[in-house]
Amino acid sequence: MATKASRSAARLMISPAVLLLLGWMLVPLSLTIYFSFLRYNLITPGANPFVGWENYYWFLTDPSFKAAMVNTLLLVGGVLLITVAGGILFALLLDQPMWGQGIIRIMAISPFFVMPTVSGLVWKNMFMNPVNGIFGHLAQALNVQPIDFFSQIPLLSIILIVSWQWLPFATLILLTALQSLDQEQLEAAEMDGAGAFSRFFHIMLPHLARAITVVILIQTIFLLSIFAEILVTTNGGPGVSTTNLTYLIYVSSLLQFDVGMGSAGGVLAIILANIVAIFLMRMIGKNLDA
Amino acid sequence: MARGVTISRKSVNTIAAGVLGLLMFFPVLWIVILSFKTEGDAIKAPLEILFGTGWTTESYGTVQARSDYFKHFSNSLIISLGSTFLGLLIAVPAAWSMAFVPAKRTKDVLMWMLSTKMLPPVGVLVPIYLIFRDLGILDTRSGLVIVLMLINLPIIIWMLYTYFREIPGEILEAARMDGATLREEVVHVLIPMAIPGMASTVLLNIILAWNEAFWTLNLTAAKAAPLTAFIASYSSPEGLFYAKLSAASVMAIAPILMMGWFSQKQLVRGLTFGAVK
Amino acid sequence: MKKSLMTLNRGLIGASALVSVAATAALAEEITIATVNNSDMIIMQELSSQWEAATGNTVEWVVLEENVLRQRVTTDIATDGGSFDIITIGAYEAPIWGGQDWLVGLEDLGADYDYDDIFEPVRNGLSANGTLYAVPFYAESSFTFYRTDLFADAGITVPGAQMTYDDFAAIVAKLHDPDNGVFGTCQRGKAGWGENMAFVGPLVNAFGGKWFDLDWNPTIDSPEWKAALTYYVDLMNNYGPPGATANGHNENRALFADGKCATWVDATSAAGYIFNPDQSSVHDVTGFFQAPKQVTDKGTGWFWAWALAIPKSSQKVDAAKAFLAWSTSKEYVELVGETKGWVAAPPGTRKSTYANPAYSEAAPFAATVLNSILAANPADATRDPVPYTGVQFVAIPEFQGIGNYVGQQVSAALAGQQSVDQALANSQQFAVREMTKAGYIK
């Protein structure tokens, strides 16, 4: 259907976006790559000599690096698991006939509008603080030892906070997908004597596959660079137990002001992100084309 | 949904969903409550706070006295609206061409665009800071509009692309047969059809821009600082601070929360990312 | 009513006098100030409207939490960004940044400013190569806050001489009563070189430890460090409040003011808060004594000052100087004393504050605080000779990275996620890496 003219018009129309994003990617990226080969520390000004791969060596041998990789994966994986599983359950429930669905839905999606800094601060202080937080008061009322969230289960606490923020997003997308499901197909299956579980696994879940893929893709993009929640709650600690890759780069480039090493970390993170992107592309490509 | 649903089943559903919804909403509700308490009351046990203490608006006064809310609010508003509409301007043509004149590499381009979003911002702060300094746009709203537009552009393009793809090509063909120019085709045919999708794109991007907390904090000082900077000064307690933190939080999230509530139908309708065929 | 009018007048006169000194200050400039969110700075923010009214200039405030502030300000100043006209920095940054030619020298704030009125150690701590680069807003050392009522109930008397940390632990053990909501001691656990390491650093000094030997080799894996850290972890786990790894200065101050702690070794500047009846429920039952010693009494109380400085990149140096001259002047201290109560006056910077009977009367802690500040000696803070200065920090640019990392390791040990040995081994390894990277270790 596309004529030659419309092809060149199309190219013209896409070019601003492509050029802008290319610029946005290439300018900082090339500077980052350039810095990653320099000894460049903000707080020790002077010459910034070329040091070859030294920064990469220091970043890769940083004792925190391995932990940061593991934490990044656990954080992304944990949140995905909770939000996808929880989102499906939630969507199934909200899809049922009930009174006041509108107001319930409004309540359920509210966390999505809360800025990460605020949700981090609110959970940290008003809920997870072992002395004055709600969970602390609850434990006191039940006469049990309150959980000290950020020192006993730091990473899990972060996962819970982030999941709270992203569960509404997953629920919404899955709910929309669920509502597009052909009711007659379900009813037919019901008449054939398929139980609720069998209907879920054989009809609903396949139908949701596409939506689940989308949820995973979008969330992964955002979850790889989780930062504010960690900054305001644990500062990456205790030790490095909540330091993800983004936070580790923050520590090197903005707390130690070692821009050279931070840049090396940035380059590594970009490579990692692209590996994940390729992986996701394969997955989503398959699902989206189907 | 004409099938008979028993009252009892419906009640069970309502209660179950209501409890879950309330649990999700509770943290927001709780800070609203705490924001109307005195600092001394705000750290008491939950039941005591609810039933045993008075109400006051003094925290809002304190917070406002310390930092001008309306300045931060208007910065947030301008930055999130500005970046969203600028992004839309650039994204509509791009999404159009990808949806209707797909080339072999279209999907790769799309995925590449998304992958720019995975660039960890902390890794490129120093280069961006230097560029902003040289352009003289540190601590300006236009600087933030540009950055937030760029980081959200991939999402806008992708969302629009998925909506445009659902529009049958024949309609455009027909318009073209009638002699519509490309511009007319986009303005008169495509955009009206894509309104629901565009509405939801706009809403989602306003939310994302409103809540962006890294660039907005690091590229501003006083003049262009939005609400994310407003809340940043409450991140470490200064004496008792639950009520003040709650009040500041409520002030920071209330506008976007309201917008979300009032527009949730539009937001939800279009929020599929191509997940529904 | 009349009194407040008079005060206002005095403030105005003071401010206008200073402005006329900085005669080059253009009319109606807008300056941007980056500062921390602590109570003294918030008072300054409130009172600055008087300066604005007197001079016609306006002030834009960027108020941030300490760590964020430090990162934000450092990024801006090191890249010559010019976003701020006045920045709030500490005794650690001032000499380093001044030496790097990032700050405007502040020797010319006018005859009225009375430099000699500022305590000499404070002035020295904020100077580099003989030039003053930052003017002190308040200065502090550390000492022990304790609850006089609890001590009396338990029959404990405070000895006149400096006690050891072992004696201290014994006292804390007696006072620990969590069932009644009183913890034996509250100390900083939140990671950061300016947070938990501010307590741990002097503790290590007391146990005879040091950060580096004379050749700049880190000595964090030494037995002294191990003894100090083991003491710290045991003390906090046995007699500290739950969630201690999240508690920094502000959190502990709130806990102590709320009556939840029997003892607390921390900044002398917190005394103004603890003894303020409006803010503290223990203002009349709090006493203080020197921070304990152990094998040595050197470096057991820290030295710190929050100060205001002007980046070289500022375009409005004259207006900024006028503000500094006002906000760190004798007149300003008086203004705070008259309007906010003398107990809240900025401590530790000016002789005139301590000579004022109104202050000594409102602040029973004044003399002790002053002695602690004057006694702290950053140039001789360790049992063994070292190549650096600083009590709770090491005055080299690389320290904040190392200090933060060690702080994280210490907090992980406190949280029970790793052993003290592991924390010290990690810290030592990290410090060796950093010092090698920076070229100290060949």
mmCIF file of N, CA and C in Angstrom, chain A residues 106-211:
data_model
loop_
_atom_site.group_PDB
_atom_site.id
_atom_site.type_symbol
_atom_site.label_atom_id
_atom_site.label_comp_id
_atom_site.label_asym_id
_atom_site.label_seq_id
_atom_site.Cartn_x
_atom_site.Cartn_y
_atom_site.Cartn_z
ATOM 1 N N ILE A 106 -10.682 3.166 41.662
ATOM 2 C CA ILE A 106 -9.952 4.403 41.959
ATOM 3 C C ILE A 106 -9.002 4.195 43.136
ATOM 4 N N MET A 107 -9.511 3.532 44.173
ATOM 5 C CA MET A 107 -8.657 3.294 45.342
ATOM 6 C C MET A 107 -7.473 2.412 44.957
ATOM 7 N N ALA A 108 -7.786 1.371 44.169
ATOM 8 C CA ALA A 108 -6.748 0.396 43.863
ATOM 9 C C ALA A 108 -5.645 0.970 42.984
ATOM 10 N N ILE A 109 -5.965 1.937 42.123
ATOM 11 C CA ILE A 109 -4.904 2.433 41.247
ATOM 12 C C ILE A 109 -4.176 3.653 41.812
ATOM 13 N N SER A 110 -4.625 4.140 42.953
ATOM 14 C CA SER A 110 -4.020 5.352 43.511
ATOM 15 C C SER A 110 -2.500 5.301 43.683
ATOM 16 N N PRO A 111 -1.932 4.184 44.161
ATOM 17 C CA PRO A 111 -0.477 4.197 44.379
ATOM 18 C C PRO A 111 0.315 4.578 43.139
ATOM 19 N N PHE A 112 -0.249 4.329 41.974
ATOM 20 C CA PHE A 112 0.481 4.615 40.749
ATOM 21 C C PHE A 112 0.759 6.109 40.588
ATOM 22 N N PHE A 113 -0.059 6.939 41.198
ATOM 23 C CA PHE A 113 0.107 8.380 41.041
ATOM 24 C C PHE A 113 1.066 8.982 42.067
ATOM 25 N N VAL A 114 1.482 8.184 43.027
ATOM 26 C CA VAL A 114 2.313 8.723 44.109
ATOM 27 C C VAL A 114 3.769 8.758 43.672
ATOM 28 N N MET A 115 4.427 9.899 43.843
ATOM 29 C CA MET A 115 5.809 9.964 43.384
ATOM 30 C C MET A 115 6.713 9.080 44.243
ATOM 31 N N PRO A 116 7.722 8.458 43.603
ATOM 32 C CA PRO A 116 8.562 7.477 44.294
ATOM 33 C C PRO A 116 9.174 8.012 45.585
ATOM 34 N N THR A 117 9.600 9.257 45.569
ATOM 35 C CA THR A 117 10.193 9.824 46.785
ATOM 36 C C THR A 117 9.191 9.777 47.931
ATOM 37 N N VAL A 118 7.968 10.184 47.642
ATOM 38 C CA VAL A 118 6.951 10.209 48.683
ATOM 39 C C VAL A 118 6.647 8.804 49.163
ATOM 40 N N SER A 119 6.498 7.864 48.245
ATOM 41 C CA SER A 119 6.129 6.537 48.720
ATOM 42 C C SER A 119 7.260 5.926 49.530
ATOM 43 N N GLY A 120 8.505 6.174 49.124
ATOM 44 C CA GLY A 120 9.630 5.693 49.920
ATOM 45 C C GLY A 120 9.598 6.270 51.326
ATOM 46 N N LEU A 121 9.417 7.573 51.416
ATOM 47 C CA LEU A 121 9.418 8.236 52.727
ATOM 48 C C LEU A 121 8.256 7.778 53.589
ATOM 49 N N VAL A 122 7.085 7.650 52.973
ATOM 50 C CA VAL A 122 5.900 7.286 53.747
ATOM 51 C C VAL A 122 6.019 5.864 54.280
ATOM 52 N N TRP A 123 6.425 4.955 53.428
ATOM 53 C CA TRP A 123 6.568 3.567 53.897
ATOM 54 C C TRP A 123 7.654 3.471 54.964
ATOM 55 N N LYS A 124 8.767 4.150 54.717
ATOM 56 C CA LYS A 124 9.878 4.068 55.660
ATOM 57 C C LYS A 124 9.460 4.575 57.041
ATOM 58 N N ASN A 125 8.817 5.732 57.089
ATOM 59 C CA ASN A 125 8.539 6.356 58.375
ATOM 60 C C ASN A 125 7.212 5.940 58.993
ATOM 61 N N MET A 126 6.150 6.068 58.234
ATOM 62 C CA MET A 126 4.837 5.858 58.844
ATOM 63 C C MET A 126 4.471 4.391 58.955
ATOM 64 N N PHE A 127 5.122 3.520 58.195
ATOM 65 C CA PHE A 127 4.744 2.115 58.255
ATOM 66 C C PHE A 127 5.845 1.235 58.811
ATOM 67 N N MET A 128 7.063 1.342 58.225
ATOM 68 C CA MET A 128 8.075 0.353 58.574
ATOM 69 C C MET A 128 8.982 0.768 59.727
ATOM 70 N N ASN A 129 8.826 1.981 60.232
ATOM 71 C CA ASN A 129 9.617 2.368 61.392
ATOM 72 C C ASN A 129 9.222 1.496 62.591
ATOM 73 N N PRO A 130 10.208 0.781 63.186
ATOM 74 C CA PRO A 130 9.848 -0.205 64.214
ATOM 75 C C PRO A 130 9.292 0.411 65.497
ATOM 76 N N VAL A 131 9.534 1.700 65.726
ATOM 77 C CA VAL A 131 9.020 2.309 66.955
ATOM 78 C C VAL A 131 7.696 3.036 66.711
ATOM 79 N N ASN A 132 7.699 3.944 65.745
ATOM 80 C CA ASN A 132 6.526 4.782 65.557
ATOM 81 C C ASN A 132 5.670 4.401 64.349
ATOM 82 N N GLY A 133 6.124 3.451 63.544
ATOM 83 C CA GLY A 133 5.365 3.068 62.359
ATOM 84 C C GLY A 133 4.161 2.215 62.714
ATOM 85 N N ILE A 134 3.254 2.084 61.768
ATOM 86 C CA ILE A 134 2.038 1.309 62.015
ATOM 87 C C ILE A 134 2.355 -0.156 62.308
ATOM 88 N N PHE A 135 3.290 -0.733 61.541
ATOM 89 C CA PHE A 135 3.621 -2.140 61.784
ATOM 90 C C PHE A 135 4.242 -2.307 63.174
ATOM 91 N N GLY A 136 5.020 -1.312 63.585
ATOM 92 C CA GLY A 136 5.608 -1.352 64.919
ATOM 93 C C GLY A 136 4.540 -1.323 65.998
ATOM 94 N N HIS A 137 3.559 -0.404 65.822
ATOM 95 C CA HIS A 137 2.452 -0.328 66.784
ATOM 96 C C HIS A 137 1.654 -1.622 66.816
ATOM 97 N N LEU A 138 1.471 -2.181 65.620
ATOM 98 C CA LEU A 138 0.714 -3.421 65.504
ATOM 99 C C LEU A 138 1.415 -4.537 66.272
ATOM 100 N N ALA A 139 2.737 -4.618 66.079
ATOM 101 C CA ALA A 139 3.503 -5.651 66.765
ATOM 102 C C ALA A 139 3.427 -5.453 68.274
ATOM 103 N N GLN A 140 3.478 -4.187 68.679
ATOM 104 C CA GLN A 140 3.395 -3.897 70.103
ATOM 105 C C GLN A 140 2.056 -4.345 70.667
ATOM 106 N N ALA A 141 0.984 -4.054 69.912
ATOM 107 C CA ALA A 141 -0.358 -4.428 70.359
ATOM 108 C C ALA A 141 -0.478 -5.944 70.464
ATOM 109 N N LEU A 142 0.181 -6.658 69.559
ATOM 110 C CA LEU A 142 0.115 -8.120 69.584
ATOM 111 C C LEU A 142 1.175 -8.708 70.499
ATOM 112 N N ASN A 143 1.969 -7.791 71.078
ATOM 113 C CA ASN A 143 3.019 -8.216 71.995
ATOM 114 C C ASN A 143 4.065 -9.113 71.361
ATOM 115 N N VAL A 144 4.432 -8.822 70.132
ATOM 116 C CA VAL A 144 5.545 -9.542 69.510
ATOM 117 C C VAL A 144 6.645 -8.532 69.180
ATOM 118 N N GLN A 145 7.828 -9.069 68.935
ATOM 119 C CA GLN A 145 8.962 -8.225 68.582
ATOM 120 C C GLN A 145 8.704 -7.581 67.220
ATOM 121 N N PRO A 146 8.725 -6.238 67.144
ATOM 122 C CA PRO A 146 8.485 -5.620 65.834
ATOM 123 C C PRO A 146 9.605 -5.933 64.840
ATOM 124 N N ILE A 147 9.229 -6.062 63.584
ATOM 125 C CA ILE A 147 10.244 -6.302 62.552
ATOM 126 C C ILE A 147 10.967 -5.001 62.277
ATOM 127 N N ASP A 148 12.298 -5.082 62.232
ATOM 128 C CA ASP A 148 13.081 -3.909 61.863
ATOM 129 C C ASP A 148 13.352 -4.027 60.358
ATOM 130 N N PHE A 149 12.389 -3.548 59.569
ATOM 131 C CA PHE A 149 12.367 -3.847 58.146
ATOM 132 C C PHE A 149 13.689 -3.579 57.429
ATOM 133 N N PHE A 150 14.222 -2.360 57.610
ATOM 134 C CA PHE A 150 15.366 -1.988 56.778
ATOM 135 C C PHE A 150 16.682 -2.546 57.289
ATOM 136 N N SER A 151 16.682 -3.211 58.451
ATOM 137 C CA SER A 151 17.930 -3.890 58.779
ATOM 138 C C SER A 151 17.771 -5.405 58.728
ATOM 139 N N GLN A 152 16.549 -5.913 58.948
ATOM 140 C CA GLN A 152 16.388 -7.370 58.884
ATOM 141 C C GLN A 152 16.085 -7.856 57.473
ATOM 142 N N ILE A 153 15.191 -7.160 56.776
ATOM 143 C CA ILE A 153 14.833 -7.603 55.432
ATOM 144 C C ILE A 153 14.885 -6.411 54.468
ATOM 145 N N PRO A 154 16.072 -5.801 54.338
ATOM 146 C CA PRO A 154 16.124 -4.546 53.574
ATOM 147 C C PRO A 154 15.665 -4.667 52.120
ATOM 148 N N LEU A 155 16.202 -5.663 51.417
ATOM 149 C CA LEU A 155 15.862 -5.736 49.994
ATOM 150 C C LEU A 155 14.388 -6.063 49.803
ATOM 151 N N LEU A 156 13.889 -6.969 50.648
ATOM 152 C CA LEU A 156 12.482 -7.333 50.544
ATOM 153 C C LEU A 156 11.594 -6.118 50.813
ATOM 154 N N SER A 157 12.013 -5.285 51.755
ATOM 155 C CA SER A 157 11.237 -4.081 52.057
ATOM 156 C C SER A 157 11.149 -3.181 50.830
ATOM 157 N N ILE A 158 12.286 -3.014 50.160
ATOM 158 C CA ILE A 158 12.288 -2.179 48.945
ATOM 159 C C ILE A 158 11.389 -2.813 47.880
ATOM 160 N N ILE A 159 11.507 -4.134 47.744
ATOM 161 C CA ILE A 159 10.674 -4.828 46.753
ATOM 162 C C ILE A 159 9.199 -4.586 47.049
ATOM 163 N N LEU A 160 8.837 -4.638 48.331
ATOM 164 C CA LEU A 160 7.433 -4.436 48.693
ATOM 165 C C LEU A 160 6.977 -3.018 48.349
ATOM 166 N N ILE A 161 7.815 -2.041 48.656
ATOM 167 C CA ILE A 161 7.431 -0.658 48.375
ATOM 168 C C ILE A 161 7.247 -0.452 46.878
ATOM 169 N N VAL A 162 8.209 -0.935 46.104
ATOM 170 C CA VAL A 162 8.137 -0.742 44.661
ATOM 171 C C VAL A 162 6.943 -1.510 44.077
ATOM 172 N N SER A 163 6.695 -2.684 44.634
ATOM 173 C CA SER A 163 5.549 -3.468 44.148
ATOM 174 C C SER A 163 4.250 -2.730 44.396
ATOM 175 N N TRP A 164 4.166 -2.101 45.549
ATOM 176 C CA TRP A 164 2.961 -1.331 45.860
ATOM 177 C C TRP A 164 2.719 -0.265 44.789
ATOM 178 N N GLN A 165 3.807 0.343 44.321
ATOM 179 C CA GLN A 165 3.655 1.389 43.318
ATOM 180 C C GLN A 165 3.263 0.840 41.955
ATOM 181 N N TRP A 166 3.758 -0.356 41.635
ATOM 182 C CA TRP A 166 3.571 -0.860 40.272
ATOM 183 C C TRP A 166 2.417 -1.842 40.125
ATOM 184 N N LEU A 167 1.920 -2.348 41.240
ATOM 185 C CA LEU A 167 0.793 -3.287 41.155
ATOM 186 C C LEU A 167 -0.399 -2.681 40.410
ATOM 187 N N PRO A 168 -0.759 -1.419 40.657
ATOM 188 C CA PRO A 168 -1.887 -0.834 39.932
ATOM 189 C C PRO A 168 -1.685 -0.840 38.421
ATOM 190 N N PHE A 169 -0.470 -0.559 37.990
ATOM 191 C CA PHE A 169 -0.200 -0.525 36.560
ATOM 192 C C PHE A 169 -0.462 -1.892 35.941
ATOM 193 N N ALA A 170 0.104 -2.927 36.579
ATOM 194 C CA ALA A 170 -0.099 -4.281 36.073
ATOM 195 C C ALA A 170 -1.582 -4.628 36.088
ATOM 196 N N THR A 171 -2.257 -4.285 37.179
ATOM 197 C CA THR A 171 -3.672 -4.603 37.294
ATOM 198 C C THR A 171 -4.477 -3.960 36.161
ATOM 199 N N LEU A 172 -4.197 -2.713 35.899
ATOM 200 C CA LEU A 172 -4.952 -1.995 34.876
ATOM 201 C C LEU A 172 -4.815 -2.644 33.510
ATOM 202 N N ILE A 173 -3.570 -2.906 33.135
ATOM 203 C CA ILE A 173 -3.342 -3.491 31.809
ATOM 204 C C ILE A 173 -3.985 -4.872 31.721
ATOM 205 N N LEU A 174 -3.813 -5.657 32.783
ATOM 206 C CA LEU A 174 -4.364 -7.015 32.752
ATOM 207 C C LEU A 174 -5.891 -6.980 32.778
ATOM 208 N N LEU A 175 -6.427 -6.018 33.495
ATOM 209 C CA LEU A 175 -7.885 -5.910 33.568
ATOM 210 C C LEU A 175 -8.469 -5.562 32.195
ATOM 211 N N THR A 176 -7.833 -4.613 31.515
ATOM 212 C CA THR A 176 -8.307 -4.251 30.182
ATOM 213 C C THR A 176 -8.260 -5.467 29.258
ATOM 214 N N ALA A 177 -7.173 -6.206 29.366
ATOM 215 C CA ALA A 177 -7.049 -7.391 28.520
ATOM 216 C C ALA A 177 -8.131 -8.416 28.864
ATOM 217 N N LEU A 178 -8.366 -8.574 30.151
ATOM 218 C CA LEU A 178 -9.352 -9.558 30.595
ATOM 219 C C LEU A 178 -10.750 -9.193 30.095
ATOM 220 N N GLN A 179 -11.022 -7.885 30.107
ATOM 221 C CA GLN A 179 -12.357 -7.453 29.691
ATOM 222 C C GLN A 179 -12.585 -7.652 28.198
ATOM 223 N N SER A 180 -11.480 -7.763 27.440
ATOM 224 C CA SER A 180 -11.649 -7.971 26.012
ATOM 225 C C SER A 180 -11.846 -9.450 25.678
ATOM 226 N N LEU A 181 -11.843 -10.279 26.717
ATOM 227 C CA LEU A 181 -11.985 -11.723 26.498
ATOM 228 C C LEU A 181 -13.412 -12.044 26.076
ATOM 229 N N ASP A 182 -13.514 -12.890 25.117
ATOM 230 C CA ASP A 182 -14.801 -13.282 24.591
ATOM 231 C C ASP A 182 -15.604 -14.054 25.646
ATOM 232 N N GLN A 183 -16.714 -13.460 26.107
ATOM 233 C CA GLN A 183 -17.494 -14.084 27.173
ATOM 234 C C GLN A 183 -18.114 -15.400 26.726
ATOM 235 N N GLU A 184 -18.473 -15.440 25.436
ATOM 236 C CA GLU A 184 -19.150 -16.656 24.956
ATOM 237 C C GLU A 184 -18.234 -17.858 25.022
ATOM 238 N N GLN A 185 -16.966 -17.590 24.753
ATOM 239 C CA GLN A 185 -15.994 -18.677 24.814
ATOM 240 C C GLN A 185 -15.929 -19.241 26.232
ATOM 241 N N LEU A 186 -15.958 -18.333 27.191
ATOM 242 C CA LEU A 186 -15.924 -18.758 28.584
ATOM 243 C C LEU A 186 -17.170 -19.536 28.951
ATOM 244 N N GLU A 187 -18.305 -19.002 28.478
ATOM 245 C CA GLU A 187 -19.567 -19.659 28.830
ATOM 246 C C GLU A 187 -19.647 -21.042 28.204
ATOM 247 N N ALA A 188 -19.145 -21.110 26.965
ATOM 248 C CA ALA A 188 -19.156 -22.406 26.292
ATOM 249 C C ALA A 188 -18.318 -23.404 27.075
ATOM 250 N N ALA A 189 -17.161 -22.928 27.535
ATOM 251 C CA ALA A 189 -16.295 -23.827 28.294
ATOM 252 C C ALA A 189 -16.963 -24.260 29.591
ATOM 253 N N GLU A 190 -17.685 -23.311 30.176
ATOM 254 C CA GLU A 190 -18.356 -23.628 31.428
ATOM 255 C C GLU A 190 -19.402 -24.709 31.210
ATOM 256 N N MET A 191 -20.109 -24.574 30.082
ATOM 257 C CA MET A 191 -21.157 -25.567 29.798
ATOM 258 C C MET A 191 -20.568 -26.928 29.519
ATOM 259 N N ASP A 192 -19.353 -26.908 28.926
ATOM 260 C CA ASP A 192 -18.692 -28.182 28.682
ATOM 261 C C ASP A 192 -18.181 -28.804 29.967
ATOM 262 N N GLY A 193 -18.422 -28.131 31.067
ATOM 263 C CA GLY A 193 -18.048 -28.689 32.358
ATOM 264 C C GLY A 193 -16.633 -28.354 32.794
ATOM 265 N N ALA A 194 -16.010 -27.342 32.154
ATOM 266 C CA ALA A 194 -14.664 -26.962 32.587
ATOM 267 C C ALA A 194 -14.760 -26.217 33.906
ATOM 268 N N GLY A 195 -13.953 -26.603 34.865
ATOM 269 C CA GLY A 195 -13.975 -25.931 36.164
ATOM 270 C C GLY A 195 -13.309 -24.573 36.085
ATOM 271 N N ALA A 196 -13.388 -23.856 37.187
ATOM 272 C CA ALA A 196 -12.839 -22.499 37.210
ATOM 273 C C ALA A 196 -11.344 -22.527 36.895
ATOM 274 N N PHE A 197 -10.622 -23.497 37.494
ATOM 275 C CA PHE A 197 -9.183 -23.543 37.280
ATOM 276 C C PHE A 197 -8.855 -23.854 35.836
ATOM 277 N N SER A 198 -9.561 -24.801 35.308
ATOM 278 C CA SER A 198 -9.287 -25.190 33.938
ATOM 279 C C SER A 198 -9.601 -24.034 32.993
ATOM 280 N N ARG A 199 -10.684 -23.290 33.275
ATOM 281 C CA ARG A 199 -11.009 -22.133 32.436
ATOM 282 C C ARG A 199 -9.899 -21.090 32.525
ATOM 283 N N PHE A 200 -9.379 -20.910 33.758
ATOM 284 C CA PHE A 200 -8.324 -19.907 33.941
ATOM 285 C C PHE A 200 -7.070 -20.285 33.151
ATOM 286 N N PHE A 201 -6.667 -21.557 33.321
ATOM 287 C CA PHE A 201 -5.398 -21.920 32.706
ATOM 288 C C PHE A 201 -5.489 -22.127 31.202
ATOM 289 N N HIS A 202 -6.658 -22.559 30.730
ATOM 290 C CA HIS A 202 -6.729 -22.857 29.306
ATOM 291 C C HIS A 202 -7.281 -21.743 28.454
ATOM 292 N N ILE A 203 -8.048 -20.868 29.045
ATOM 293 C CA ILE A 203 -8.616 -19.789 28.235
ATOM 294 C C ILE A 203 -8.060 -18.430 28.633
ATOM 295 N N MET A 204 -8.150 -18.118 29.931
ATOM 296 C CA MET A 204 -7.765 -16.767 30.346
ATOM 297 C C MET A 204 -6.262 -16.525 30.228
ATOM 298 N N LEU A 205 -5.481 -17.437 30.799
ATOM 299 C CA LEU A 205 -4.047 -17.199 30.829
ATOM 300 C C LEU A 205 -3.459 -17.048 29.424
ATOM 301 N N PRO A 206 -3.791 -17.932 28.473
ATOM 302 C CA PRO A 206 -3.283 -17.720 27.115
ATOM 303 C C PRO A 206 -3.711 -16.368 26.558
ATOM 304 N N HIS A 207 -4.936 -15.977 26.865
ATOM 305 C CA HIS A 207 -5.419 -14.704 26.371
ATOM 306 C C HIS A 207 -4.620 -13.541 26.983
ATOM 307 N N LEU A 208 -4.178 -13.739 28.226
ATOM 308 C CA LEU A 208 -3.457 -12.671 28.923
ATOM 309 C C LEU A 208 -1.969 -12.611 28.563
ATOM 310 N N ALA A 209 -1.488 -13.628 27.859
ATOM 311 C CA ALA A 209 -0.035 -13.733 27.637
ATOM 312 C C ALA A 209 0.542 -12.438 27.099
ATOM 313 N N ARG A 210 -0.136 -11.874 26.107
ATOM 314 C CA ARG A 210 0.323 -10.655 25.477
ATOM 315 C C ARG A 210 0.401 -9.503 26.491
ATOM 316 N N ALA A 211 -0.650 -9.379 27.266
ATOM 317 C CA ALA A 211 -0.684 -8.299 28.265
ATOM 318 C C ALA A 211 0.421 -8.494 29.300
#
